XYZ file of C-alpha atoms in Angstrom:
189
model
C -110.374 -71.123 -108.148
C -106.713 -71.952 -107.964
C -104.119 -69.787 -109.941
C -102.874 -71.601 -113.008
C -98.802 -71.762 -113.371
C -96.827 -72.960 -116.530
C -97.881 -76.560 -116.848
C -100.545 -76.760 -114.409
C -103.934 -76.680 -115.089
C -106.260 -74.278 -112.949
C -109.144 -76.153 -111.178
C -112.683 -75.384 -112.921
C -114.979 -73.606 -110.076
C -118.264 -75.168 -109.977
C -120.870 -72.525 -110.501
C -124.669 -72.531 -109.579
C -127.042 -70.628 -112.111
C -130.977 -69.657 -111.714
C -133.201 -67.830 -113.486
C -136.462 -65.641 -112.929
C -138.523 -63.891 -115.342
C -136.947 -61.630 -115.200
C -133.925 -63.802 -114.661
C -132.086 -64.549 -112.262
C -128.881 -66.465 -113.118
C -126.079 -67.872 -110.138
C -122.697 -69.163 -110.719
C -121.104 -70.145 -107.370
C -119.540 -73.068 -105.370
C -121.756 -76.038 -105.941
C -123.187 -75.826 -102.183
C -124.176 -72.373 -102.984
C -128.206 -71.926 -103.410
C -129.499 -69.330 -104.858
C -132.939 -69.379 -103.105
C -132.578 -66.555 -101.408
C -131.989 -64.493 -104.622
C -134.850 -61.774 -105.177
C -137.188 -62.742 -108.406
C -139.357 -60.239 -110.882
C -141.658 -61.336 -113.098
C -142.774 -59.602 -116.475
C -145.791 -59.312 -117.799
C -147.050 -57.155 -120.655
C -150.104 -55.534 -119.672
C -152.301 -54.134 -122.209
C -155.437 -51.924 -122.618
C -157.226 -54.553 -124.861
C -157.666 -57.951 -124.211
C -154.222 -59.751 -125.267
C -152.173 -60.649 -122.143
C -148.831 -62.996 -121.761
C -148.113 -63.784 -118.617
C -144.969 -65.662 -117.272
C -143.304 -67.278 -114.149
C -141.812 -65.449 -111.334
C -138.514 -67.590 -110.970
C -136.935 -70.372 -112.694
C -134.012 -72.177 -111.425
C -131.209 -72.949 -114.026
C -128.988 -75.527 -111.778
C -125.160 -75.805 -111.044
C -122.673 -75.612 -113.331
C -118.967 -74.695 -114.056
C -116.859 -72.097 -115.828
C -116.400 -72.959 -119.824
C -119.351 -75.115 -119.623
C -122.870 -74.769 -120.992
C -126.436 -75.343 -119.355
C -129.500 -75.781 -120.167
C -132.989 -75.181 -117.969
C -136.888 -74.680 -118.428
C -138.147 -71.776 -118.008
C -141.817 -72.512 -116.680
C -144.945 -71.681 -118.357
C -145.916 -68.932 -120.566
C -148.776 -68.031 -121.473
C -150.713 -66.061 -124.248
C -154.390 -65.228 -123.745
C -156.244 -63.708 -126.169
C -160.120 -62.595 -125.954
C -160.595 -59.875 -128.572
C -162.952 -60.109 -131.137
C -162.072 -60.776 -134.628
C -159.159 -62.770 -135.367
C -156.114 -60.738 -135.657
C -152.666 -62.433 -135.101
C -150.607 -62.201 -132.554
C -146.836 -62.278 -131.665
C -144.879 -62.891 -128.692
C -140.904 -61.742 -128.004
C -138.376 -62.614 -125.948
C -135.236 -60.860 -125.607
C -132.679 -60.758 -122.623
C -129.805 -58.394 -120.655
C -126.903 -59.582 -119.658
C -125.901 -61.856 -116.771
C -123.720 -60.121 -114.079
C -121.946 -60.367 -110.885
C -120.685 -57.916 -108.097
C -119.668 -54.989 -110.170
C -120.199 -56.100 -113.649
C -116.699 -55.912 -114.459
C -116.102 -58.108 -117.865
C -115.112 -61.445 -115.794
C -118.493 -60.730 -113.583
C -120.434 -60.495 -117.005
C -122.113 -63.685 -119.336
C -123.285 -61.653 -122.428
C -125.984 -62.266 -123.812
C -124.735 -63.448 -127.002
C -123.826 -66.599 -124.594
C -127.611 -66.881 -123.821
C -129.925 -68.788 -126.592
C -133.605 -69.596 -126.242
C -136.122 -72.152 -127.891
C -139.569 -72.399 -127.172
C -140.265 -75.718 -127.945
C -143.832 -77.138 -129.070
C -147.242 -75.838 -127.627
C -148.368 -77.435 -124.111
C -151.633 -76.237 -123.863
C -154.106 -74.760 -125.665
C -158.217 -73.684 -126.367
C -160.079 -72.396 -128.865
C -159.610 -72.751 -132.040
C -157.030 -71.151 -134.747
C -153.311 -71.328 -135.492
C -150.108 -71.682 -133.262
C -146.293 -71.776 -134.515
C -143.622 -71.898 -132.135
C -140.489 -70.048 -132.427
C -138.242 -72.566 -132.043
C -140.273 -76.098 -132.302
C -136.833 -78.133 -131.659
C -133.278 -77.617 -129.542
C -131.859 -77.693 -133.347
C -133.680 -74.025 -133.924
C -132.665 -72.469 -130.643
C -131.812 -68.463 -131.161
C -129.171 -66.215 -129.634
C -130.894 -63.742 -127.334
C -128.280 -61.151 -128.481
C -131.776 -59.575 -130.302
C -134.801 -60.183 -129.022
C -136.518 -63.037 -131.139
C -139.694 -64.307 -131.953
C -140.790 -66.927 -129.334
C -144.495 -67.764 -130.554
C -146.980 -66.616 -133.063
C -150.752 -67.278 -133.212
C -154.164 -66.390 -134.719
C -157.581 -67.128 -132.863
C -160.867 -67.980 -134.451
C -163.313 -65.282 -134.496
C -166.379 -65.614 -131.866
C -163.928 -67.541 -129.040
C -161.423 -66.494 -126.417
C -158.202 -68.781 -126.701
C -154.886 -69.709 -125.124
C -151.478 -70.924 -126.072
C -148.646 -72.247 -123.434
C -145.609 -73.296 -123.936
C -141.919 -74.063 -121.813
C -139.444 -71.829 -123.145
C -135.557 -73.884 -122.846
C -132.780 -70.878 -121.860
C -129.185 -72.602 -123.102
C -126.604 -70.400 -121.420
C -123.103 -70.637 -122.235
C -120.724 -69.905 -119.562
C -117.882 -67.995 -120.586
C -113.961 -69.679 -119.660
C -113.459 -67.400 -117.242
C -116.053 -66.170 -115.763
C -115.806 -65.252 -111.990
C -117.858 -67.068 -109.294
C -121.141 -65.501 -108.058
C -124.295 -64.521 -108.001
C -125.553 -63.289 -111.463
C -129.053 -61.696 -112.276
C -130.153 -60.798 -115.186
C -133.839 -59.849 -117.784
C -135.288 -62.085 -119.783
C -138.556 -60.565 -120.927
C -141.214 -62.078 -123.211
C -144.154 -59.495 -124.635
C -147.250 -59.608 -126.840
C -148.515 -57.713 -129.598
């Protein structure tokens, strides 16, 4: 990034952001990959029969300082085989984004990171779904963790819901080029 003097304008740095499940989030010269990045994945394990489970790695793209992008997460899914037909909700919620040390130019908060979980893309069984966030319109800020999908089986079958979570993230003016990981964790209960 060039130094700005009186009457110049500094030169936006082209950054390069991806995400895992945990999340995994770049910014970076635009030839920078971040492939080699390590990825987690979260899942919420549980002693009864209600399970989410989620992708290992999701890349978000390039971008550049001040600007804003937008990236599918992959599939999540809810699975639910217990008996009766008790509802169920699933949460996401996120950490922050950050570089080398951490330091507040190596950070994206995130209050810059917003969520929507768009429509269901698979399902079986019977019962209800509602998405968090049906539309772009509805997206949340992940600076709480939010609801991402709610849902109620019909008694006597097993069922499933999917859907492809949208992570917006808003990169701060100016934020220093790098490498930035962070959490984004969706559970079940």
């Amino acid at each position: 990034m060039s130094k700005s003097r009186a009457g110049e304008s500094a030169m936006r740095t082209p950054l390069s952001l991806a995400a895992s499940i945990a999340l995994l989030l770049a910014l970076g010269a635009p030839a920078a990959s971040a492939s080699g990045a390590a990825a987690m994945a979260t899942v919420a394990w549980r002693a009864d029969p209600l399970e989410i489970t989620v992708p290992a790695s999701a890349s978000l793209g390039s971008s550049v300082v001040g600007s804003t992008i937008s990236a599918s997460l992959g599939t999540v899914t809810v699975v639910d085989s217990r008996g009766g037909v008790p509802p169920w909700t699933a949460t996401v919620s996120a950490t922050d984004f950050t570089t080398g040390g951490g330091s507040p130019a190596q950070t994206i908060a995130k209050t810059n990171i917003a969520y929507w979980s768009g429509p269901s893309t698979a399902s079986s069984g019977g019962g209800s779904r509602t998405a968090g966030q049906n539309t772009a319109a509805q997206m949340v800020s992940l600076s709480a963790p939010a609801i991402a999908f709610r849902g109620r089986k019909q008694a006597g079958a097993p069922s499933f819901t999917s859907w492809e979570p949208t992570l917006v993230v808003t990169i701060p003016p100016l934020a220093a080029a790098g490498l930035y990981t962070g959490v984004i964790t969706h559970s079940v209960a």
